[in-house]
mmCIF file of C-alpha atoms in Angstrom:
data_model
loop_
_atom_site.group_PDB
_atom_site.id
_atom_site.type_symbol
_atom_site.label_atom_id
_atom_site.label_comp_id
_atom_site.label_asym_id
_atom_site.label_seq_id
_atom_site.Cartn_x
_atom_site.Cartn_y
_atom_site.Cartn_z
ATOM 1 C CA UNK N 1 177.863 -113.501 5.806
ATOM 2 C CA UNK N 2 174.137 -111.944 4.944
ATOM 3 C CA UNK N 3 171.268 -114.052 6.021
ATOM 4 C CA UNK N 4 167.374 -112.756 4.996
ATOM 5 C CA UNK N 5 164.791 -114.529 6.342
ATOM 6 C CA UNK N 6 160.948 -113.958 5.643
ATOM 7 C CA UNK N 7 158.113 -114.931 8.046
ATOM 8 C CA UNK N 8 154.566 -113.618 7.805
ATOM 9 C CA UNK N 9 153.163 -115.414 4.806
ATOM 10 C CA UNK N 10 150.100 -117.233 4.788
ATOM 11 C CA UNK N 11 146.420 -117.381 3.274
ATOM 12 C CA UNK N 12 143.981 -114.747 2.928
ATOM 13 C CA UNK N 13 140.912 -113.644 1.523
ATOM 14 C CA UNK N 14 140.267 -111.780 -1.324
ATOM 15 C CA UNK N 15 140.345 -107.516 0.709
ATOM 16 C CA UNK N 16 142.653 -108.859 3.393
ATOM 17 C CA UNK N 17 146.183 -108.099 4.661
ATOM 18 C CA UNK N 18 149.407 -109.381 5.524
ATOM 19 C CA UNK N 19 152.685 -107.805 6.793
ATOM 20 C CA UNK N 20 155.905 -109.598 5.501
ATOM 21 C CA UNK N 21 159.138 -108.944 7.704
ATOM 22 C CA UNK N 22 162.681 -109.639 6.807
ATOM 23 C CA UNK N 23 165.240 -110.239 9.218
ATOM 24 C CA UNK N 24 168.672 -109.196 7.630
ATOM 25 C CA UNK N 25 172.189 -110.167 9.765
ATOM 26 C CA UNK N 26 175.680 -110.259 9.085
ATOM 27 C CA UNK N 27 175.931 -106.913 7.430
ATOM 28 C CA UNK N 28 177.069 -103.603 8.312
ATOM 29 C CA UNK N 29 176.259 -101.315 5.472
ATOM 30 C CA UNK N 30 175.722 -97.836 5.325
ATOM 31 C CA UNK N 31 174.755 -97.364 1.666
ATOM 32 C CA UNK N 32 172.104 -100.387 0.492
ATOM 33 C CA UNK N 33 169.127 -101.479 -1.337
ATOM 34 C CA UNK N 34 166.572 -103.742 0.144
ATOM 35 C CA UNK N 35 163.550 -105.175 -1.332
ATOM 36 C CA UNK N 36 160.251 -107.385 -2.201
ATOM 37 C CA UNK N 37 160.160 -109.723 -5.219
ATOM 38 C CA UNK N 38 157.332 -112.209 -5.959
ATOM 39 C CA UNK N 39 157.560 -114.932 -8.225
ATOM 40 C CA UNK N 40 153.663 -117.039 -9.372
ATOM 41 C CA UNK N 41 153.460 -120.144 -10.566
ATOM 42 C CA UNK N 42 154.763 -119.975 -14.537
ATOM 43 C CA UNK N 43 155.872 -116.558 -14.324
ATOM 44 C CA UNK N 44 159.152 -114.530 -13.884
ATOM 45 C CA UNK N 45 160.265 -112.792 -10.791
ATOM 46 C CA UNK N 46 159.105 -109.289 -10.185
ATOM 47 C CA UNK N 47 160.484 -106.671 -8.296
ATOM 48 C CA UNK N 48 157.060 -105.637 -5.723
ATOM 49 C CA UNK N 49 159.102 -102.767 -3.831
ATOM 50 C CA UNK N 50 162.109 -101.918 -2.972
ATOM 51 C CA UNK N 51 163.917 -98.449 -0.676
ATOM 52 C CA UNK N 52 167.257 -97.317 -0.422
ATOM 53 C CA UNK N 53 169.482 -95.987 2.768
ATOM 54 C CA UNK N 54 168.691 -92.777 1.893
ATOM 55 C CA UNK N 55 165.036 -93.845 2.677
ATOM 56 C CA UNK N 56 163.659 -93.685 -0.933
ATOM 57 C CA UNK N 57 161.127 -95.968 -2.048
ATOM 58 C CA UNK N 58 160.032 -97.763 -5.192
ATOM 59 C CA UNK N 59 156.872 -99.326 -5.973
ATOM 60 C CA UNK N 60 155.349 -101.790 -8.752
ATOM 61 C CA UNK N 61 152.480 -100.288 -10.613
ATOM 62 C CA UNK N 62 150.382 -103.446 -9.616
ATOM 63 C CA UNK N 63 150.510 -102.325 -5.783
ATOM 64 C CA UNK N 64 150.876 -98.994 -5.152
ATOM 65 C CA UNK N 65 148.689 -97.423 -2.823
ATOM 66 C CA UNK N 66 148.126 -100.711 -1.533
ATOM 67 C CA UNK N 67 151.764 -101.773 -0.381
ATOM 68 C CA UNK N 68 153.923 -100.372 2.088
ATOM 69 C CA UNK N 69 157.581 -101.063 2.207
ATOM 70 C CA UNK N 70 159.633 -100.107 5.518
ATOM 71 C CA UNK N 71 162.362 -100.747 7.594
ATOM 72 C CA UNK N 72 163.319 -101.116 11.450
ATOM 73 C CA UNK N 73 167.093 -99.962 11.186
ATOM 74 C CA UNK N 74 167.233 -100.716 14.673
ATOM 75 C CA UNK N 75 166.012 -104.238 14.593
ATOM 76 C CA UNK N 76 167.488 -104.836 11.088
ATOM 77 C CA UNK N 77 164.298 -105.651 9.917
ATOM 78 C CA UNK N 78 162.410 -104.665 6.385
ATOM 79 C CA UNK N 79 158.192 -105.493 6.078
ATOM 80 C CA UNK N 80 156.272 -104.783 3.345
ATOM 81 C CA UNK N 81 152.716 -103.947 4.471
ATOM 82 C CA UNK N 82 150.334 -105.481 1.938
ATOM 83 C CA UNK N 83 146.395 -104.445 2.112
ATOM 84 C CA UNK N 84 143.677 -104.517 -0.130
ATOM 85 C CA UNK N 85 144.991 -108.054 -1.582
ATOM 86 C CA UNK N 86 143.470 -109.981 -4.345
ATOM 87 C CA UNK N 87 144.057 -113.013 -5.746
ATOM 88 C CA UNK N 88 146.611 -111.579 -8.508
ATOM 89 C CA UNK N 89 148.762 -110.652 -5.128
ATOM 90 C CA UNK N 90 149.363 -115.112 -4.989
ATOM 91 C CA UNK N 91 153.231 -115.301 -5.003
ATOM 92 C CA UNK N 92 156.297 -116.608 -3.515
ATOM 93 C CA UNK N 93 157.976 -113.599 -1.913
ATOM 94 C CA UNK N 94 161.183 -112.786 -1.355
ATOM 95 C CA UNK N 95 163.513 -110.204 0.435
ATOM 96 C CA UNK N 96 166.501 -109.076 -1.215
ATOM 97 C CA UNK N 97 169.158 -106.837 -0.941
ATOM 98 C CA UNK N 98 172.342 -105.251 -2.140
ATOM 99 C CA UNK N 99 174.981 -103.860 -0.118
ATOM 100 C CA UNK N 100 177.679 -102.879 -2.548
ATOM 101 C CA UNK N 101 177.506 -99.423 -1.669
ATOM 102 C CA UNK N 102 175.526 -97.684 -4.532
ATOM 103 C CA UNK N 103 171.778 -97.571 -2.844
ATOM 104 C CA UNK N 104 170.528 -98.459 -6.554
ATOM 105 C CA UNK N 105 166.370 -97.859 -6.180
ATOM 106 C CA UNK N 106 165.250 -100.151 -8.955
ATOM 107 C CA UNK N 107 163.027 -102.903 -9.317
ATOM 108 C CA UNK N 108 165.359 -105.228 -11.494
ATOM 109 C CA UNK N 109 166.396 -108.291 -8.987
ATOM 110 C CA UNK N 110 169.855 -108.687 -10.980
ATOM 111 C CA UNK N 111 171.204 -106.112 -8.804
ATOM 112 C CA UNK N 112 170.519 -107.442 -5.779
ATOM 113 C CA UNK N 113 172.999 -110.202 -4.631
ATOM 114 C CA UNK N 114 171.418 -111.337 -1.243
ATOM 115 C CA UNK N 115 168.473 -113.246 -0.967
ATOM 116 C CA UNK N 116 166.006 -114.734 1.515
ATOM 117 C CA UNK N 117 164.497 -118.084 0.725
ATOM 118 C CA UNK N 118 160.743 -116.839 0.499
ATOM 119 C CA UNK N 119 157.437 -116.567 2.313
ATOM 120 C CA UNK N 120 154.271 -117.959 0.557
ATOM 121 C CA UNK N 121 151.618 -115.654 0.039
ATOM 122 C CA UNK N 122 148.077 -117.124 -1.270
ATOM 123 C CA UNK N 123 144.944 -115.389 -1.386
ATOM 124 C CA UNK N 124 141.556 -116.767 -2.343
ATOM 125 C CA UNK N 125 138.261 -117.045 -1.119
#
């Protein structure tokens, strides 16, 4: 069975950073998707970032060029890199992924079918 689990949330100010990491187990894919979501207060989920096992990568227009998404294959671990935060960047976030063997790179979270339970990301001055 997949377990995701997030650390690396917390508070920041406004210009700061935080790396998320995701520690994925019970799986043994070779062809997958893995991701960030966010979810605010009174708004849908997003899709933040997301990469493929062909090492593709996918970004929101709301954080590219100041997100990175990556992976440590050998410690089955994905992070998403987040600089230059602002206050818009206040979410729940969550790691996702889908293992069915397709390596979809997409932002829509109805394809992925594993989830983490979230990290809580605030930033404000």
């Amino acid at each position: 069975q997949v377990h995701m689990e997030e650390s690396g949330g917390g508070s920041v100010q406004p210009g700061g950073s935080l790396r998320l990491a995701c520690k994925v187990t019970g799986y043994s894919w070779s062809v997958y998707s893995m991701g960030w979501f966010r979810q605010a207060p009174g708004k849908k989920r997003e899709g933040v970032a997301v990469l493929n096992s062909d090492g593709n990568t996918e970004y929101a227009e709301s954080v590219k060029g100041r997100f990175t998404i990556s992976e440590d294959k050998a410690k089955n671990t994905l992070y998403l890199q987040m600089d230059s935060l602002t206050p818009e960047d206040t979410a729940m976030y969550y790691c996702a992924a889908d293992g069915r063997g397709i390596g979809y790179l997409t932002l829509a979270d109805f394809v992925f079918n594993d989830w983490g339970q979230g990290t809580q990301v605030t930033v404000s001055s």
